[in-house]
Amino acid sequence: MAEEHQHQIYLQPIPVRIWHWINAFGIVTLAVSGAQIRFPEYITLLGSYKSAIYLHNTAGFVVAISFSLWFFYYTFVTRTMANLYVPKVEDLKTGLVKQAKFYFLTYFLGWDNPHHPTPDSKFNPMQKSAYLAIMFVMMPLVSLSGIFLTNVDPLRGLIVMIGGLKLLAGLHFLLACCLIAFIPTHIYLATMGRTPTDHIKTMWTGWEEEEEHDEKPETGGVTSGH
Amino acid sequence: MKRYNVLNSLWLGLLLVILALPLSVAAMEMEDCLGCHSDVDEVGDDLFIDEDKFLPTEHAEMGCVTCHESVTDEHPDDGESVSSADCLDCHEELGSEYMATAHAENASCSDCHNPHQVHGIEAVSGPDMNQQCSQCHEDVDVMDSHSQWLPQASLHISKLPCITCHTSAEAYEIVLNITQKKKKSEGGKGYRFSTYDDLKQYSNDKEIQQLIDIDGDNHISLAELRTFNKNPEYTDLHLSGTMVPSEVSHDLSTLDNRYDCTFCHASGPGSMQTSFVAFPTEDGRYQRMSVAEGAMLDTLYGTPNFYMTGPTRSAAMNIIGLIIICGGFVMPIGHGTLRFLTRNNRKH
């Protein structure tokens, strides 16, 4: 084992990988079934309307549960949630700008990624901010609004108080659009490793190639982290 | 000339009085009948006619005797039984449609309709309409059987009149009812349909219609709907929408296409154009007022609590959503292009 992974680091433990792929599959299912529920005249990919609804509810349930397990794992098992996902002061002050400069300028010049992922610091400042918004704001809100929408009758009082069913459904729809919009960006950034499939393999095997730190930025064409 | 005119109308008036006199003497009038039959002490529960419910009906305009032809002046002392008209005599079309269905063996017209309390579909609320069915089809049984195949069964059953699914119709329309939070004294949770008296407390000396129809033109504009929905004084009220047939039919045979959700849910925003607000009246009925076309599709404030997945989607939201999703491709396309063009910089 140690032999085999000499120049590699174990970046994505099994629970995280399982969660990631359940989540990925679930979100794609939700997007397709959700589209059929909203536009039944035009989209009939999943057969009957009823099967789209049952699939959407089931996938929503699975994603919400797996989200909770993910949350539990990082907060209580590895206890690295805050460290991994909450940007630090220097991340916000200088890190964000540095990372943005890399993505939008120095990357094209062939420089190295200023961020080197380790199990304790998997994400660069931009990733941290994006994931903070997605995992701590959008995912909980989209799940919560989904739970409300499947229990309209019992929760009517609360829904009216919030501002109505239309507001709730609109919120659910727009949040879903944001999460869908994240997919192409996410997949694209995942191809920015050493080789286009590097990061994707990591999410499957758990192991990431280690940096060769002695290389100079100008010549270290290959990069790591997205 | 002038005198001749006056004389003429005098004669005419006298003639009318003479003609009318024998009628009121010879046969009992509606008031006479009701004199006994609207008094429980006089006739007992079984023969009691609720005057307040009967008088506003279309049937009241015909008078009692039209339907109870054989009643005599000696009634009830003559001991003769009184004849009752057959509904089919006058309601040929709906009647024969119903009699042709299998359900006619299960229930007769007067099992569902009290001939002395008839109302059109526009004058009755969904729950009251369903009351007719639940005399025989118990709510729990209906819930049980429908939840086996119907997603959100309790929502559908509580919101929709049974006949929306169980009879055929050319077209459907949306009816909004004013509902209000149940008070603690009424058992707390949920909402119930507001009565005339409830709404009178909100409108005070104004007509209750003016709670929504502010300018009193007998038509509700989108702006008026929004104003009502946003009014902080009405936080306990909300408009609850339902879908009803535009015209009543009585073919109660189960309809396969209602089993297919797309019958309603893929009917498109075009099916949401016609809508009404049903205001309760003093006598426990409802009176409709038309609402501006397309108000059901207003993004947020037109009808904040009427949402039917599919047809009520808002076009504005769709566009915003599309823009957001397109935003997700900016990075792959923009960055990807530059990445491709500068690929040599990253080669050794």
Short mmCIF file of N, CA and C in Angstrom, two decimals, chain B residues 59-210:
data_model
loop_
_atom_site.label_atom_id
_atom_site.label_comp_id
_atom_site.label_asym_id
_atom_site.label_seq_id
_atom_site.Cartn_x
_atom_site.Cartn_y
_atom_site.Cartn_z
N HIS B 59 -85.83 27.40 -7.64
CA HIS B 59 -87.07 26.65 -7.48
C HIS B 59 -88.15 27.47 -6.77
N ALA B 60 -87.74 28.37 -5.91
CA ALA B 60 -88.71 29.16 -5.16
C ALA B 60 -89.53 30.02 -6.10
N GLU B 61 -88.94 30.41 -7.22
CA GLU B 61 -89.65 31.28 -8.15
C GLU B 61 -90.86 30.58 -8.76
N MET B 62 -90.86 29.25 -8.73
CA MET B 62 -92.00 28.54 -9.33
C MET B 62 -93.15 28.36 -8.34
N GLY B 63 -92.87 28.55 -7.08
CA GLY B 63 -93.90 28.31 -6.07
C GLY B 63 -94.02 26.83 -5.76
N CYS B 64 -94.66 26.52 -4.61
CA CYS B 64 -94.73 25.14 -4.17
C CYS B 64 -95.61 24.27 -5.08
N VAL B 65 -96.68 24.88 -5.53
CA VAL B 65 -97.71 24.07 -6.18
C VAL B 65 -97.26 23.54 -7.55
N THR B 66 -96.35 24.26 -8.17
CA THR B 66 -95.83 23.78 -9.45
C THR B 66 -95.31 22.36 -9.31
N CYS B 67 -94.67 22.07 -8.20
CA CYS B 67 -94.10 20.74 -8.00
C CYS B 67 -95.03 19.83 -7.18
N HIS B 68 -95.88 20.46 -6.40
CA HIS B 68 -96.82 19.65 -5.60
C HIS B 68 -98.23 19.93 -6.08
N GLU B 69 -98.48 19.47 -7.29
CA GLU B 69 -99.71 19.85 -7.99
C GLU B 69 -100.98 19.39 -7.28
N SER B 70 -100.92 18.22 -6.67
CA SER B 70 -102.15 17.62 -6.16
C SER B 70 -102.59 18.19 -4.81
N VAL B 71 -101.82 19.15 -4.31
CA VAL B 71 -102.18 19.68 -2.99
C VAL B 71 -103.52 20.43 -3.07
N THR B 72 -104.37 20.19 -2.12
CA THR B 72 -105.70 20.82 -2.15
C THR B 72 -105.80 21.88 -1.07
N ASP B 73 -106.92 22.63 -1.13
CA ASP B 73 -107.12 23.66 -0.12
C ASP B 73 -107.36 23.07 1.26
N GLU B 74 -107.83 21.81 1.26
CA GLU B 74 -108.11 21.18 2.56
C GLU B 74 -106.87 20.57 3.20
N HIS B 75 -105.77 20.59 2.45
CA HIS B 75 -104.53 20.02 2.97
C HIS B 75 -104.16 20.70 4.28
N PRO B 76 -103.72 20.06 5.30
CA PRO B 76 -103.43 18.63 5.37
C PRO B 76 -104.61 17.82 5.92
N ASP B 77 -105.73 18.53 6.14
CA ASP B 77 -106.84 17.83 6.81
C ASP B 77 -107.46 16.74 5.95
N ASP B 78 -107.30 16.85 4.60
CA ASP B 78 -107.91 15.86 3.72
C ASP B 78 -107.23 14.49 3.80
N GLY B 79 -106.04 14.45 4.39
CA GLY B 79 -105.36 13.17 4.55
C GLY B 79 -104.82 12.60 3.26
N GLU B 80 -105.03 13.33 2.15
CA GLU B 80 -104.49 12.88 0.86
C GLU B 80 -102.98 13.05 0.83
N SER B 81 -102.34 12.12 0.18
CA SER B 81 -100.90 12.32 0.02
C SER B 81 -100.67 13.33 -1.11
N VAL B 82 -99.62 14.11 -0.98
CA VAL B 82 -99.34 15.18 -1.93
C VAL B 82 -98.35 14.67 -2.97
N SER B 83 -98.63 14.96 -4.24
CA SER B 83 -97.71 14.50 -5.29
C SER B 83 -96.47 15.39 -5.33
N SER B 84 -95.35 14.81 -5.77
CA SER B 84 -94.12 15.59 -5.96
C SER B 84 -93.66 15.38 -7.40
N ALA B 85 -93.26 16.49 -8.05
CA ALA B 85 -92.83 16.39 -9.45
C ALA B 85 -91.55 15.57 -9.56
N ASP B 86 -91.35 15.05 -10.74
CA ASP B 86 -90.14 14.32 -11.04
C ASP B 86 -89.12 15.31 -11.61
N CYS B 87 -87.91 15.26 -11.11
CA CYS B 87 -86.88 16.19 -11.58
C CYS B 87 -86.73 16.13 -13.09
N LEU B 88 -86.88 14.92 -13.62
CA LEU B 88 -86.64 14.73 -15.05
C LEU B 88 -87.64 15.49 -15.92
N ASP B 89 -88.82 15.81 -15.35
CA ASP B 89 -89.81 16.58 -16.10
C ASP B 89 -89.20 17.89 -16.58
N CYS B 90 -88.41 18.49 -15.76
CA CYS B 90 -87.88 19.81 -16.10
C CYS B 90 -86.39 19.78 -16.45
N HIS B 91 -85.65 18.85 -15.89
CA HIS B 91 -84.21 18.80 -16.17
C HIS B 91 -83.90 17.61 -17.06
N GLU B 92 -84.34 17.74 -18.29
CA GLU B 92 -84.23 16.61 -19.19
C GLU B 92 -82.78 16.24 -19.49
N GLU B 93 -82.01 17.27 -19.84
CA GLU B 93 -80.67 16.99 -20.35
C GLU B 93 -79.76 16.36 -19.29
N LEU B 94 -79.59 17.12 -18.17
CA LEU B 94 -78.74 16.60 -17.11
C LEU B 94 -79.31 15.32 -16.54
N GLY B 95 -80.63 15.32 -16.42
CA GLY B 95 -81.30 14.16 -15.83
C GLY B 95 -81.06 12.89 -16.62
N SER B 96 -81.27 12.96 -17.92
CA SER B 96 -81.12 11.73 -18.70
C SER B 96 -79.66 11.32 -18.80
N GLU B 97 -78.76 12.31 -18.76
CA GLU B 97 -77.34 11.98 -18.74
C GLU B 97 -77.01 11.17 -17.49
N TYR B 98 -77.56 11.63 -16.36
CA TYR B 98 -77.29 10.91 -15.12
C TYR B 98 -77.94 9.54 -15.11
N MET B 99 -79.21 9.49 -15.55
CA MET B 99 -79.93 8.22 -15.49
C MET B 99 -79.27 7.15 -16.35
N ALA B 100 -78.47 7.59 -17.36
CA ALA B 100 -77.81 6.63 -18.24
C ALA B 100 -76.55 6.03 -17.61
N THR B 101 -76.06 6.63 -16.51
CA THR B 101 -74.82 6.12 -15.91
C THR B 101 -75.14 5.08 -14.83
N ALA B 102 -74.13 4.27 -14.53
CA ALA B 102 -74.31 3.20 -13.54
C ALA B 102 -74.65 3.77 -12.16
N HIS B 103 -74.19 4.97 -11.90
CA HIS B 103 -74.40 5.54 -10.58
C HIS B 103 -75.87 5.80 -10.26
N ALA B 104 -76.69 5.89 -11.32
CA ALA B 104 -78.12 6.13 -11.11
C ALA B 104 -78.75 5.03 -10.26
N GLU B 105 -78.15 3.85 -10.30
CA GLU B 105 -78.68 2.77 -9.46
C GLU B 105 -78.29 2.94 -8.00
N ASN B 106 -77.27 3.76 -7.76
CA ASN B 106 -76.79 3.94 -6.39
C ASN B 106 -77.42 5.12 -5.68
N ALA B 107 -77.76 6.15 -6.44
CA ALA B 107 -78.28 7.36 -5.82
C ALA B 107 -79.27 8.04 -6.75
N SER B 108 -80.38 8.53 -6.18
CA SER B 108 -81.35 9.28 -6.99
C SER B 108 -81.06 10.76 -6.86
N CYS B 109 -81.71 11.56 -7.71
CA CYS B 109 -81.46 13.01 -7.68
C CYS B 109 -81.54 13.57 -6.27
N SER B 110 -82.60 13.18 -5.55
CA SER B 110 -82.79 13.83 -4.25
C SER B 110 -81.89 13.24 -3.16
N ASP B 111 -81.10 12.19 -3.49
CA ASP B 111 -80.06 11.78 -2.54
C ASP B 111 -78.95 12.83 -2.49
N CYS B 112 -78.71 13.46 -3.62
CA CYS B 112 -77.67 14.49 -3.66
C CYS B 112 -78.25 15.90 -3.54
N HIS B 113 -79.44 16.10 -4.09
CA HIS B 113 -80.03 17.44 -4.09
C HIS B 113 -81.26 17.46 -3.20
N ASN B 114 -81.31 18.42 -2.31
CA ASN B 114 -82.55 18.70 -1.62
C ASN B 114 -83.33 19.64 -2.53
N PRO B 115 -84.51 19.21 -3.03
CA PRO B 115 -85.22 20.06 -4.00
C PRO B 115 -85.57 21.44 -3.45
N HIS B 116 -85.51 21.56 -2.15
CA HIS B 116 -85.83 22.86 -1.55
C HIS B 116 -84.60 23.67 -1.21
N GLN B 117 -83.43 23.16 -1.59
CA GLN B 117 -82.20 23.92 -1.34
C GLN B 117 -81.26 23.85 -2.53
N VAL B 118 -81.81 23.86 -3.74
CA VAL B 118 -80.93 23.69 -4.90
C VAL B 118 -80.07 24.93 -5.14
N HIS B 119 -78.94 24.70 -5.72
CA HIS B 119 -78.06 25.81 -6.10
C HIS B 119 -77.27 25.40 -7.33
N GLY B 120 -76.86 26.36 -8.09
CA GLY B 120 -75.98 26.09 -9.22
C GLY B 120 -74.57 25.88 -8.71
N ILE B 121 -73.70 25.44 -9.58
CA ILE B 121 -72.34 25.16 -9.13
C ILE B 121 -71.63 26.44 -8.71
N GLU B 122 -72.06 27.58 -9.26
CA GLU B 122 -71.37 28.82 -8.92
C GLU B 122 -71.75 29.32 -7.52
N ALA B 123 -72.82 28.75 -6.95
CA ALA B 123 -73.31 29.26 -5.67
C ALA B 123 -72.92 28.35 -4.50
N VAL B 124 -72.04 27.38 -4.76
CA VAL B 124 -71.71 26.43 -3.71
C VAL B 124 -70.20 26.27 -3.63
N SER B 125 -69.70 26.05 -2.43
CA SER B 125 -68.25 25.87 -2.27
C SER B 125 -67.89 24.41 -2.52
N GLY B 126 -66.63 24.16 -2.81
CA GLY B 126 -66.16 22.80 -3.04
C GLY B 126 -66.50 21.86 -1.89
N PRO B 127 -66.14 22.23 -0.65
CA PRO B 127 -66.44 21.33 0.48
C PRO B 127 -67.94 21.04 0.61
N ASP B 128 -68.79 22.05 0.35
CA ASP B 128 -70.24 21.81 0.45
C ASP B 128 -70.69 20.83 -0.62
N MET B 129 -70.10 20.99 -1.81
CA MET B 129 -70.44 20.08 -2.89
C MET B 129 -70.05 18.64 -2.52
N ASN B 130 -68.87 18.51 -1.91
CA ASN B 130 -68.40 17.18 -1.54
C ASN B 130 -69.20 16.56 -0.40
N GLN B 131 -69.85 17.44 0.35
CA GLN B 131 -70.74 16.95 1.40
C GLN B 131 -71.77 15.99 0.83
N GLN B 132 -72.25 16.31 -0.38
CA GLN B 132 -73.25 15.46 -1.03
C GLN B 132 -72.70 14.05 -1.22
N CYS B 133 -71.45 13.96 -1.63
CA CYS B 133 -70.86 12.65 -1.90
C CYS B 133 -70.54 11.93 -0.60
N SER B 134 -70.10 12.68 0.43
CA SER B 134 -69.61 12.00 1.63
C SER B 134 -70.75 11.43 2.48
N GLN B 135 -72.02 11.74 2.10
CA GLN B 135 -73.12 11.03 2.77
C GLN B 135 -72.98 9.53 2.57
N CYS B 136 -72.51 9.14 1.38
CA CYS B 136 -72.38 7.71 1.08
C CYS B 136 -70.93 7.25 0.99
N HIS B 137 -70.06 8.11 0.46
CA HIS B 137 -68.64 7.75 0.32
C HIS B 137 -67.89 8.39 1.48
N GLU B 138 -67.62 7.63 2.50
CA GLU B 138 -67.00 8.20 3.69
C GLU B 138 -65.60 8.73 3.38
N ASP B 139 -65.30 9.88 4.00
CA ASP B 139 -64.04 10.55 3.73
C ASP B 139 -62.83 9.62 3.89
N VAL B 140 -62.81 8.84 4.96
CA VAL B 140 -61.66 7.96 5.19
C VAL B 140 -61.50 6.93 4.08
N ASP B 141 -62.64 6.38 3.62
CA ASP B 141 -62.56 5.39 2.54
C ASP B 141 -62.02 6.02 1.26
N VAL B 142 -62.52 7.23 0.97
CA VAL B 142 -62.07 7.92 -0.22
C VAL B 142 -60.57 8.20 -0.13
N MET B 143 -60.13 8.68 1.01
CA MET B 143 -58.70 8.95 1.21
C MET B 143 -57.89 7.68 1.02
N ASP B 144 -58.36 6.60 1.62
CA ASP B 144 -57.65 5.32 1.53
C ASP B 144 -57.50 4.87 0.08
N SER B 145 -58.61 4.87 -0.64
CA SER B 145 -58.56 4.32 -2.00
C SER B 145 -57.80 5.25 -2.94
N HIS B 146 -57.93 6.56 -2.76
CA HIS B 146 -57.26 7.47 -3.68
C HIS B 146 -55.76 7.56 -3.40
N SER B 147 -55.36 7.43 -2.13
CA SER B 147 -53.93 7.57 -1.85
C SER B 147 -53.13 6.37 -2.37
N GLN B 148 -53.85 5.33 -2.79
CA GLN B 148 -53.13 4.19 -3.38
C GLN B 148 -52.53 4.53 -4.74
N TRP B 149 -53.08 5.53 -5.39
CA TRP B 149 -52.53 5.86 -6.72
C TRP B 149 -52.30 7.36 -6.91
N LEU B 150 -52.88 8.18 -6.05
CA LEU B 150 -52.84 9.63 -6.27
C LEU B 150 -51.76 10.28 -5.40
N PRO B 151 -50.71 10.86 -6.02
CA PRO B 151 -49.72 11.57 -5.21
C PRO B 151 -50.39 12.75 -4.51
N GLN B 152 -49.94 13.10 -3.33
CA GLN B 152 -50.53 14.20 -2.58
C GLN B 152 -52.05 14.04 -2.48
N ALA B 153 -52.50 12.84 -2.13
CA ALA B 153 -53.93 12.56 -2.13
C ALA B 153 -54.68 13.50 -1.19
N SER B 154 -54.15 13.73 0.00
CA SER B 154 -54.93 14.53 0.95
C SER B 154 -55.07 15.96 0.44
N LEU B 155 -54.04 16.45 -0.23
CA LEU B 155 -54.12 17.80 -0.79
C LEU B 155 -55.18 17.84 -1.89
N HIS B 156 -55.14 16.87 -2.79
CA HIS B 156 -56.13 16.83 -3.88
C HIS B 156 -57.54 16.73 -3.33
N ILE B 157 -57.76 15.79 -2.42
CA ILE B 157 -59.11 15.55 -1.92
C ILE B 157 -59.63 16.74 -1.13
N SER B 158 -58.73 17.39 -0.39
CA SER B 158 -59.23 18.52 0.40
C SER B 158 -59.44 19.76 -0.47
N LYS B 159 -58.75 19.83 -1.59
CA LYS B 159 -58.84 21.04 -2.41
C LYS B 159 -59.89 20.95 -3.51
N LEU B 160 -60.07 19.77 -4.07
CA LEU B 160 -60.88 19.67 -5.29
C LEU B 160 -62.29 19.15 -5.02
N PRO B 161 -63.27 19.69 -5.74
CA PRO B 161 -64.58 19.05 -5.70
C PRO B 161 -64.46 17.67 -6.37
N CYS B 162 -65.14 16.67 -5.82
CA CYS B 162 -65.09 15.34 -6.41
C CYS B 162 -65.47 15.37 -7.89
N ILE B 163 -66.46 16.21 -8.23
CA ILE B 163 -66.98 16.17 -9.61
C ILE B 163 -65.98 16.73 -10.62
N THR B 164 -64.94 17.46 -10.16
CA THR B 164 -63.92 17.91 -11.10
C THR B 164 -63.23 16.71 -11.75
N CYS B 165 -63.01 15.67 -10.95
CA CYS B 165 -62.40 14.48 -11.51
C CYS B 165 -63.45 13.48 -11.99
N HIS B 166 -64.61 13.48 -11.36
CA HIS B 166 -65.55 12.39 -11.62
C HIS B 166 -66.64 12.70 -12.62
N THR B 167 -66.66 13.89 -13.18
CA THR B 167 -67.55 14.15 -14.32
C THR B 167 -66.72 14.74 -15.44
N SER B 168 -67.25 14.65 -16.65
CA SER B 168 -66.51 15.22 -17.77
C SER B 168 -66.93 16.67 -17.95
N ALA B 169 -66.07 17.46 -18.57
CA ALA B 169 -66.43 18.84 -18.84
C ALA B 169 -65.61 19.35 -20.01
N GLU B 170 -66.19 20.31 -20.72
CA GLU B 170 -65.50 20.90 -21.86
C GLU B 170 -64.32 21.73 -21.38
N ALA B 171 -64.56 22.48 -20.30
CA ALA B 171 -63.55 23.41 -19.84
C ALA B 171 -63.62 23.52 -18.32
N TYR B 172 -62.56 24.05 -17.76
CA TYR B 172 -62.49 24.21 -16.31
C TYR B 172 -62.14 25.66 -16.00
N GLU B 173 -62.49 26.07 -14.80
CA GLU B 173 -62.12 27.42 -14.40
C GLU B 173 -61.62 27.40 -12.95
N ILE B 174 -60.90 28.44 -12.59
CA ILE B 174 -60.33 28.50 -11.25
C ILE B 174 -61.23 29.34 -10.37
N VAL B 175 -61.58 28.83 -9.21
CA VAL B 175 -62.39 29.59 -8.28
C VAL B 175 -61.60 29.79 -6.99
N LEU B 176 -61.54 31.05 -6.57
CA LEU B 176 -60.82 31.38 -5.34
C LEU B 176 -61.82 31.66 -4.24
N ASN B 177 -61.58 31.05 -3.08
CA ASN B 177 -62.42 31.32 -1.92
C ASN B 177 -61.58 32.00 -0.85
N ILE B 178 -62.22 32.91 -0.13
CA ILE B 178 -61.51 33.54 0.97
C ILE B 178 -61.55 32.58 2.16
N THR B 179 -60.38 32.24 2.67
CA THR B 179 -60.34 31.37 3.84
C THR B 179 -59.64 32.12 4.96
N GLN B 180 -59.86 31.69 6.17
CA GLN B 180 -59.22 32.36 7.29
C GLN B 180 -58.71 31.37 8.31
N LYS B 181 -57.69 31.81 9.04
CA LYS B 181 -57.11 30.98 10.08
C LYS B 181 -58.17 30.63 11.11
N LYS B 182 -58.21 29.37 11.49
CA LYS B 182 -59.16 28.99 12.54
C LYS B 182 -58.74 29.61 13.85
N LYS B 183 -59.73 30.11 14.57
CA LYS B 183 -59.40 30.69 15.88
C LYS B 183 -59.18 29.57 16.89
N LYS B 184 -58.59 29.94 18.00
CA LYS B 184 -58.34 28.95 19.07
C LYS B 184 -59.64 28.26 19.47
N SER B 185 -60.71 29.08 19.55
CA SER B 185 -61.99 28.53 20.00
C SER B 185 -62.58 27.54 18.99
N GLU B 186 -62.07 27.60 17.74
CA GLU B 186 -62.59 26.69 16.73
C GLU B 186 -61.72 25.44 16.57
N GLY B 187 -60.84 25.25 17.51
CA GLY B 187 -60.02 24.05 17.45
C GLY B 187 -58.67 24.26 16.79
N GLY B 188 -58.26 25.56 16.69
CA GLY B 188 -56.86 25.83 16.34
C GLY B 188 -56.46 25.73 14.89
N LYS B 189 -55.79 24.66 14.57
CA LYS B 189 -54.98 24.61 13.35
C LYS B 189 -55.74 24.72 12.03
N GLY B 190 -55.04 25.22 11.03
CA GLY B 190 -55.57 25.20 9.68
C GLY B 190 -56.45 26.40 9.34
N TYR B 191 -57.08 26.30 8.18
CA TYR B 191 -57.89 27.37 7.66
C TYR B 191 -59.30 26.86 7.38
N ARG B 192 -60.26 27.78 7.41
CA ARG B 192 -61.62 27.40 7.01
C ARG B 192 -62.18 28.50 6.13
N PHE B 193 -63.23 28.17 5.37
CA PHE B 193 -63.83 29.17 4.50
C PHE B 193 -64.48 30.26 5.34
N SER B 194 -64.23 31.50 4.97
CA SER B 194 -64.82 32.60 5.70
C SER B 194 -66.31 32.71 5.35
N THR B 195 -67.11 33.03 6.35
CA THR B 195 -68.52 33.26 6.09
C THR B 195 -68.75 34.74 5.85
N TYR B 196 -69.97 35.06 5.46
CA TYR B 196 -70.33 36.47 5.24
C TYR B 196 -70.06 37.30 6.51
N ASP B 197 -70.48 36.75 7.65
CA ASP B 197 -70.32 37.51 8.90
C ASP B 197 -68.85 37.72 9.25
N ASP B 198 -68.04 36.69 9.00
CA ASP B 198 -66.60 36.82 9.25
C ASP B 198 -66.04 38.01 8.47
N LEU B 199 -66.41 38.06 7.19
CA LEU B 199 -65.82 39.08 6.31
C LEU B 199 -66.38 40.46 6.62
N LYS B 200 -67.61 40.48 7.10
CA LYS B 200 -68.23 41.75 7.47
C LYS B 200 -67.40 42.44 8.57
N GLN B 201 -66.77 41.62 9.42
CA GLN B 201 -65.94 42.20 10.48
C GLN B 201 -64.71 42.90 9.90
N TYR B 202 -64.29 42.46 8.74
CA TYR B 202 -63.15 43.11 8.10
C TYR B 202 -63.59 44.33 7.31
N SER B 203 -64.76 44.22 6.64
CA SER B 203 -65.14 45.30 5.73
C SER B 203 -65.95 46.39 6.43
N ASN B 204 -66.41 46.12 7.67
CA ASN B 204 -67.22 47.07 8.44
C ASN B 204 -68.44 47.52 7.68
N ASP B 205 -68.55 48.83 7.39
CA ASP B 205 -69.78 49.30 6.77
C ASP B 205 -69.78 49.11 5.25
N LYS B 206 -68.67 48.69 4.70
CA LYS B 206 -68.62 48.48 3.24
C LYS B 206 -69.13 47.08 2.89
N GLU B 207 -69.40 46.88 1.60
CA GLU B 207 -69.73 45.56 1.10
C GLU B 207 -68.52 44.66 1.25
N ILE B 208 -68.73 43.38 1.53
CA ILE B 208 -67.56 42.52 1.68
C ILE B 208 -66.79 42.37 0.38
N GLN B 209 -67.47 42.55 -0.75
CA GLN B 209 -66.79 42.47 -2.04
C GLN B 209 -65.65 43.48 -2.12
N GLN B 210 -65.84 44.61 -1.40
CA GLN B 210 -64.84 45.68 -1.52
C GLN B 210 -63.56 45.40 -0.75
#
